[in-house]
PDB file of C-alpha atoms in Angstrom:
ATOM      1  CA  MET A 519      31.988 -12.677  -0.930  1.00 58.00           C
ATOM      2  CA  ASN A 520      30.602 -13.609  -4.339  1.00 81.00           C
ATOM      3  CA  ASN A 521      31.620 -17.274  -4.434  1.00 94.00           C
ATOM      4  CA  ARG A 522      28.781 -19.773  -4.364  1.00 97.00           C
ATOM      5  CA  VAL A 523      29.041 -22.506  -1.726  1.00 98.00           C
ATOM      6  CA  ILE A 524      26.786 -25.464  -1.034  1.00 98.00           C
ATOM      7  CA  THR A 525      27.187 -27.329   2.241  1.00 98.00           C
ATOM      8  CA  ILE A 526      25.814 -30.843   2.600  1.00 98.00           C
ATOM      9  CA  GLY A 527      24.981 -32.395   5.942  1.00 97.00           C
ATOM     10  CA  ARG A 528      23.834 -36.004   5.769  1.00 97.00           C
ATOM     11  CA  GLN A 529      22.560 -38.972   7.682  1.00 98.00           C
ATOM     12  CA  TYR A 530      24.790 -41.982   7.353  1.00 97.00           C
ATOM     13  CA  GLY A 531      23.682 -44.131   4.434  1.00 97.00           C
ATOM     14  CA  SER A 532      21.680 -41.374   2.760  1.00 98.00           C
ATOM     15  CA  ASN A 533      24.287 -41.075  -0.039  1.00 97.00           C
ATOM     16  CA  GLY A 534      25.168 -37.473   0.802  1.00 97.00           C
ATOM     17  CA  HIS A 535      28.768 -38.018  -0.250  1.00 96.00           C
ATOM     18  CA  LYS A 536      27.773 -39.529  -3.565  1.00 97.00           C
ATOM     19  CA  ILE A 537      25.370 -36.643  -4.215  1.00 98.00           C
ATOM     20  CA  ALA A 538      28.149 -34.169  -3.523  1.00 98.00           C
ATOM     21  CA  GLU A 539      30.443 -36.015  -5.904  1.00 97.00           C
ATOM     22  CA  ARG A 540      27.894 -36.053  -8.719  1.00 98.00           C
ATOM     23  CA  LEU A 541      26.928 -32.423  -8.150  1.00 98.00           C
ATOM     24  CA  SER A 542      30.610 -31.483  -8.316  1.00 98.00           C
ATOM     25  CA  GLU A 543      30.878 -33.209 -11.714  1.00 98.00           C
ATOM     26  CA  ARG A 544      27.710 -31.514 -12.976  1.00 98.00           C
ATOM     27  CA  LEU A 545      28.740 -28.027 -11.861  1.00 98.00           C
ATOM     28  CA  GLY A 546      32.436 -28.320 -12.600  1.00 98.00           C
ATOM     29  CA  ILE A 547      33.477 -27.224  -9.105  1.00 98.00           C
ATOM     30  CA  HIS A 548      35.381 -28.958  -6.321  1.00 97.00           C
ATOM     31  CA  TYR A 549      33.761 -30.831  -3.469  1.00 97.00           C
ATOM     32  CA  TYR A 550      35.560 -31.234  -0.173  1.00 97.00           C
ATOM     33  CA  ASP A 551      35.000 -34.121   2.219  1.00 94.00           C
ATOM     34  CA  LYS A 552      37.947 -36.091   3.596  1.00 89.00           C
ATOM     35  CA  GLU A 553      40.259 -33.834   1.607  1.00 91.00           C
ATOM     36  CA  LEU A 554      39.627 -31.302   4.389  1.00 90.00           C
ATOM     37  CA  ILE A 555      41.491 -33.618   6.760  1.00 87.00           C
ATOM     38  CA  LYS A 556      44.526 -33.725   4.455  1.00 89.00           C
ATOM     39  CA  ILE A 557      44.595 -29.920   4.190  1.00 90.00           C
ATOM     40  CA  ALA A 558      44.257 -29.553   7.980  1.00 86.00           C
ATOM     41  CA  GLY A 559      47.005 -32.153   8.530  1.00 86.00           C
ATOM     42  CA  GLU A 560      49.381 -30.255   6.265  1.00 89.00           C
ATOM     43  CA  MET A 561      48.658 -27.018   8.122  1.00 88.00           C
ATOM     44  CA  GLN A 562      49.286 -28.596  11.538  1.00 85.00           C
ATOM     45  CA  ASN A 563      51.962 -31.105  10.504  1.00 86.00           C
ATOM     46  CA  ILE A 564      49.879 -34.027  11.737  1.00 82.00           C
ATOM     47  CA  THR A 565      49.454 -37.215   9.738  1.00 83.00           C
ATOM     48  CA  TYR A 566      46.225 -37.864   7.854  1.00 82.00           C
ATOM     49  CA  GLU A 567      45.940 -41.246   9.605  1.00 85.00           C
ATOM     50  CA  GLU A 568      45.930 -39.665  13.071  1.00 81.00           C
ATOM     51  CA  LEU A 569      43.379 -37.023  12.144  1.00 81.00           C
ATOM     52  CA  LEU A 570      41.159 -39.562  10.414  1.00 81.00           C
ATOM     53  CA  LYS A 571      40.657 -41.299  13.782  1.00 82.00           C
ATOM     54  CA  VAL A 572      38.897 -38.241  15.192  1.00 79.00           C
ATOM     55  CA  ASP A 573      37.175 -36.933  12.070  1.00 80.00           C
ATOM     56  CA  GLU A 574      33.582 -35.800  12.823  1.00 77.00           C
ATOM     57  CA  LYS A 575      33.876 -36.965  16.430  1.00 73.00           C
ATOM     58  CA  ARG A 576      33.565 -34.762  19.497  1.00 67.00           C
ATOM     59  CA  SER A 577      36.295 -34.654  22.148  1.00 63.00           C
ATOM     60  CA  ASN A 578      36.208 -37.318  24.823  1.00 58.00           C
ATOM     61  CA  PRO A 579      35.871 -35.415  28.107  1.00 50.00           C
ATOM     62  CA  TRP A 580      37.658 -38.176  30.075  1.00 41.00           C
ATOM     63  CA  ARG A 581      40.859 -38.676  28.089  1.00 45.00           C
ATOM     64  CA  TYR A 582      43.021 -37.232  25.370  1.00 45.00           C
ATOM     65  CA  PRO A 583      43.221 -38.966  21.974  1.00 45.00           C
ATOM     66  CA  VAL A 584      47.010 -39.385  22.369  1.00 47.00           C
ATOM     67  CA  GLU A 585      48.012 -40.632  25.788  1.00 48.00           C
ATOM     68  CA  ASP A 586      51.805 -40.613  25.428  1.00 49.00           C
ATOM     69  CA  ASP A 587      52.965 -37.006  25.096  1.00 48.00           C
ATOM     70  CA  VAL A 588      56.165 -38.005  23.290  1.00 47.00           C
ATOM     71  CA  GLN A 589      54.038 -38.990  20.315  1.00 51.00           C
ATOM     72  CA  MET A 590      52.852 -35.455  19.664  1.00 50.00           C
ATOM     73  CA  GLU A 591      54.352 -32.002  19.242  1.00 54.00           C
ATOM     74  CA  LYS A 592      54.327 -29.977  22.457  1.00 51.00           C
ATOM     75  CA  GLN A 593      51.820 -27.435  21.200  1.00 52.00           C
ATOM     76  CA  PHE A 594      49.180 -30.191  20.869  1.00 47.00           C
ATOM     77  CA  ARG A 595      49.707 -32.073  24.117  1.00 50.00           C
ATOM     78  CA  PHE A 596      47.061 -30.255  26.103  1.00 52.00           C
ATOM     79  CA  GLU A 597      44.411 -29.908  23.425  1.00 66.00           C
ATOM     80  CA  PRO A 598      42.347 -32.881  22.262  1.00 77.00           C
ATOM     81  CA  MET A 599      43.122 -33.901  18.718  1.00 79.00           C
ATOM     82  CA  ASN A 600      39.387 -33.542  17.878  1.00 82.00           C
ATOM     83  CA  ASP A 601      39.559 -29.839  18.765  1.00 86.00           C
ATOM     84  CA  VAL A 602      42.789 -29.327  16.832  1.00 84.00           C
ATOM     85  CA  LEU A 603      41.179 -30.840  13.728  1.00 86.00           C
ATOM     86  CA  PHE A 604      37.869 -29.021  14.069  1.00 90.00           C
ATOM     87  CA  TYR A 605      39.282 -25.524  14.573  1.00 90.00           C
ATOM     88  CA  THR A 606      41.836 -26.010  11.802  1.00 90.00           C
ATOM     89  CA  GLN A 607      38.998 -27.156   9.482  1.00 93.00           C
ATOM     90  CA  VAL A 608      37.076 -24.020  10.406  1.00 94.00           C
ATOM     91  CA  ASP A 609      39.933 -21.951   8.983  1.00 94.00           C
ATOM     92  CA  VAL A 610      40.179 -24.212   5.942  1.00 94.00           C
ATOM     93  CA  ILE A 611      36.429 -24.101   5.203  1.00 96.00           C
ATOM     94  CA  ARG A 612      36.229 -20.318   5.527  1.00 96.00           C
ATOM     95  CA  SER A 613      39.313 -19.906   3.359  1.00 95.00           C
ATOM     96  CA  LEU A 614      37.902 -22.161   0.630  1.00 96.00           C
ATOM     97  CA  ALA A 615      34.570 -20.299   0.661  1.00 96.00           C
ATOM     98  CA  GLU A 616      36.416 -17.001   0.206  1.00 95.00           C
ATOM     99  CA  LYS A 617      38.532 -18.389  -2.653  1.00 96.00           C
ATOM    100  CA  GLU A 618      36.234 -20.477  -4.869  1.00 97.00           C
ATOM    101  CA  ASP A 619      32.825 -21.904  -5.668  1.00 97.00           C
ATOM    102  CA  CYS A 620      32.700 -25.276  -3.906  1.00 98.00           C
ATOM    103  CA  ILE A 621      30.704 -27.997  -2.165  1.00 98.00           C
ATOM    104  CA  ILE A 622      31.584 -28.901   1.436  1.00 98.00           C
ATOM    105  CA  VAL A 623      30.365 -32.118   3.009  1.00 97.00           C
ATOM    106  CA  GLY A 624      29.660 -32.339   6.752  1.00 95.00           C
ATOM    107  CA  ARG A 625      31.966 -30.952   9.451  1.00 94.00           C
ATOM    108  CA  CYS A 626      29.474 -28.314  10.635  1.00 96.00           C
ATOM    109  CA  ALA A 627      30.138 -26.304   7.462  1.00 97.00           C
ATOM    110  CA  ASN A 628      26.584 -24.926   7.420  1.00 97.00           C
ATOM    111  CA  ASP A 629      27.191 -23.353  10.837  1.00 97.00           C
ATOM    112  CA  ILE A 630      30.756 -22.280  10.095  1.00 97.00           C
ATOM    113  CA  LEU A 631      29.558 -20.429   7.002  1.00 97.00           C
ATOM    114  CA  ARG A 632      26.297 -19.113   8.486  1.00 95.00           C
ATOM    115  CA  ASP A 633      27.478 -15.514   7.958  1.00 94.00           C
ATOM    116  CA  PHE A 634      28.385 -16.039   4.299  1.00 94.00           C
ATOM    117  CA  ASP A 635      25.638 -14.546   2.143  1.00 89.00           C
ATOM    118  CA  ASN A 636      26.167 -16.783  -0.876  1.00 94.00           C
ATOM    119  CA  CYS A 637      26.020 -20.140   0.913  1.00 97.00           C
ATOM    120  CA  LYS A 638      23.145 -22.590   0.857  1.00 98.00           C
ATOM    121  CA  SER A 639      22.981 -25.472   3.315  1.00 98.00           C
ATOM    122  CA  ILE A 640      21.448 -28.847   2.432  1.00 98.00           C
ATOM    123  CA  PHE A 641      20.603 -31.788   4.666  1.00 98.00           C
ATOM    124  CA  VAL A 642      20.248 -35.182   2.996  1.00 98.00           C
ATOM    125  CA  HIS A 643      18.170 -37.798   4.829  1.00 98.00           C
ATOM    126  CA  ALA A 644      16.337 -41.005   4.012  1.00 98.00           C
ATOM    127  CA  PRO A 645      14.129 -43.612   5.703  1.00 98.00           C
ATOM    128  CA  LEU A 646      16.092 -46.052   7.841  1.00 98.00           C
ATOM    129  CA  GLU A 647      15.385 -49.096   5.665  1.00 97.00           C
ATOM    130  CA  LYS A 648      16.618 -47.290   2.586  1.00 98.00           C
ATOM    131  CA  ARG A 649      19.808 -46.307   4.372  1.00 98.00           C
ATOM    132  CA  ILE A 650      20.293 -49.883   5.579  1.00 98.00           C
ATOM    133  CA  GLU A 651      19.952 -51.073   2.000  1.00 98.00           C
ATOM    134  CA  ASN A 652      22.537 -48.522   0.822  1.00 97.00           C
ATOM    135  CA  VAL A 653      25.030 -49.451   3.521  1.00 98.00           C
ATOM    136  CA  MET A 654      24.580 -53.172   2.895  1.00 98.00           C
ATOM    137  CA  GLN A 655      25.473 -52.630  -0.745  1.00 96.00           C
ATOM    138  CA  ARG A 656      28.453 -50.344  -0.324  1.00 94.00           C
ATOM    139  CA  ALA A 657      29.986 -51.916   2.785  1.00 95.00           C
ATOM    140  CA  SER A 658      29.119 -55.576   1.971  1.00 96.00           C
ATOM    141  CA  VAL A 659      27.563 -56.186   5.393  1.00 97.00           C
ATOM    142  CA  ASP A 660      24.327 -57.855   6.450  1.00 97.00           C
ATOM    143  CA  HIS A 661      21.160 -56.098   7.594  1.00 98.00           C
ATOM    144  CA  LYS A 662      22.022 -56.230  11.308  1.00 97.00           C
ATOM    145  CA  GLU A 663      25.558 -54.893  10.796  1.00 98.00           C
ATOM    146  CA  ALA A 664      24.304 -52.106   8.543  1.00 98.00           C
ATOM    147  CA  ALA A 665      21.694 -51.016  11.088  1.00 98.00           C
ATOM    148  CA  LEU A 666      24.305 -50.966  13.881  1.00 97.00           C
ATOM    149  CA  LEU A 667      26.746 -49.016  11.753  1.00 97.00           C
ATOM    150  CA  ILE A 668      24.093 -46.427  10.907  1.00 98.00           C
ATOM    151  CA  LYS A 669      23.159 -46.049  14.567  1.00 97.00           C
ATOM    152  CA  ARG A 670      26.812 -45.589  15.582  1.00 95.00           C
ATOM    153  CA  MET A 671      27.726 -43.177  12.778  1.00 95.00           C
ATOM    154  CA  ASP A 672      24.603 -41.029  13.189  1.00 96.00           C
ATOM    155  CA  LYS A 673      25.287 -40.832  16.917  1.00 95.00           C
ATOM    156  CA  GLN A 674      28.869 -39.708  16.294  1.00 93.00           C
ATOM    157  CA  ARG A 675      27.769 -37.048  13.821  1.00 94.00           C
ATOM    158  CA  ARG A 676      24.967 -35.849  16.099  1.00 95.00           C
ATOM    159  CA  TYR A 677      27.293 -35.509  19.107  1.00 93.00           C
ATOM    160  CA  TYR A 678      29.959 -33.836  16.970  1.00 92.00           C
ATOM    161  CA  TYR A 679      27.584 -31.246  15.508  1.00 95.00           C
ATOM    162  CA  ASN A 680      25.817 -30.528  18.796  1.00 95.00           C
ATOM    163  CA  TYR A 681      29.114 -30.267  20.695  1.00 92.00           C
ATOM    164  CA  PHE A 682      30.821 -27.849  18.349  1.00 93.00           C
ATOM    165  CA  THR A 683      27.831 -25.689  17.374  1.00 95.00           C
ATOM    166  CA  ASP A 684      25.603 -25.799  20.496  1.00 95.00           C
ATOM    167  CA  LYS A 685      22.771 -26.538  18.071  1.00 96.00           C
ATOM    168  CA  LYS A 686      20.857 -29.645  17.052  1.00 96.00           C
ATOM    169  CA  TRP A 687      22.155 -31.651  14.065  1.00 95.00           C
ATOM    170  CA  GLU A 688      18.696 -32.865  13.016  1.00 93.00           C
ATOM    171  CA  ASP A 689      16.945 -29.530  13.582  1.00 95.00           C
ATOM    172  CA  MET A 690      15.945 -28.681  10.029  1.00 96.00           C
ATOM    173  CA  SER A 691      15.819 -24.980  10.836  1.00 95.00           C
ATOM    174  CA  GLN A 692      19.639 -25.151  10.640  1.00 93.00           C
ATOM    175  CA  TYR A 693      19.426 -25.812   6.880  1.00 97.00           C
ATOM    176  CA  ASP A 694      18.041 -24.087   3.820  1.00 97.00           C
ATOM    177  CA  LEU A 695      16.795 -27.289   2.197  1.00 98.00           C
ATOM    178  CA  ALA A 696      16.177 -30.889   3.374  1.00 98.00           C
ATOM    179  CA  ILE A 697      16.177 -33.582   0.722  1.00 98.00           C
ATOM    180  CA  ASN A 698      14.854 -37.126   1.120  1.00 98.00           C
ATOM    181  CA  SER A 699      17.132 -39.302  -0.990  1.00 98.00           C
ATOM    182  CA  GLY A 700      14.838 -42.242  -0.372  1.00 97.00           C
ATOM    183  CA  THR A 701      11.967 -40.737  -2.333  1.00 96.00           C
ATOM    184  CA  MET A 702      13.892 -38.789  -5.001  1.00 97.00           C
ATOM    185  CA  SER A 703      16.243 -40.218  -7.616  1.00 97.00           C
ATOM    186  CA  GLU A 704      19.819 -38.995  -7.681  1.00 97.00           C
ATOM    187  CA  ASP A 705      19.171 -37.319 -11.019  1.00 98.00           C
ATOM    188  CA  GLN A 706      16.229 -35.417  -9.545  1.00 98.00           C
ATOM    189  CA  ILE A 707      18.326 -34.332  -6.557  1.00 98.00           C
ATOM    190  CA  ILE A 708      21.181 -33.175  -8.795  1.00 98.00           C
ATOM    191  CA  ASP A 709      18.702 -31.217 -10.942  1.00 98.00           C
ATOM    192  CA  VAL A 710      17.262 -29.480  -7.869  1.00 98.00           C
ATOM    193  CA  LEU A 711      20.687 -28.617  -6.461  1.00 98.00           C
ATOM    194  CA  THR A 712      21.947 -27.421  -9.846  1.00 98.00           C
ATOM    195  CA  ALA A 713      18.958 -25.077 -10.096  1.00 98.00           C
ATOM    196  CA  LEU A 714      19.678 -23.835  -6.559  1.00 97.00           C
ATOM    197  CA  TYR A 715      23.317 -23.218  -7.423  1.00 97.00           C
ATOM    198  CA  GLU A 716      22.437 -21.339 -10.583  1.00 96.00           C
ATOM    199  CA  SER A 717      19.919 -19.174  -8.713  1.00 96.00           C
ATOM    200  CA  MET A 718      22.718 -17.944  -6.428  1.00 94.00           C
ATOM    201  CA  LEU A 719      24.267 -15.800  -9.195  1.00 82.00           C
TER     202      LEU A 719
END
């Protein structure tokens, strides 16, 4: 597999998505984030809106995401929607990596592609106050709401990653490179990741 793939894990509010978007523009390759949900939905004939509700969330061990079985096709009634989405995205992510150079955001992609030789995994983090500032700006919320949102979203991502990989989301040994977006400018980060991408030839 000669395609070059960069996966980006990120703390909420660290601007990982924005970095992926800018890197995509710089390199002229696609980045995949929520588009993965759309592709998975088309494969399973499930609406984007339903899958979005469970995106990057682990299964609830006490209940199924859809309680009324007439709302869902028979083949999905006994499997939590979270699992349907995750395992479909596994197939999508591996297929994309085999087909093209690309950037994949979140969704345990670093672990899914751990056996791909030409894949580099990045984790973007930042100090809490910097992340609060970012979330306040982009979500138009106050300091308290931003802090609560960060706590909730990081918890969801941590549980999701740990549940589906049996590894630790914030264990930096899972990644090739950790980047602090609170101490580096976006331009510096894009330069570093561009150099990394070009070195994968």
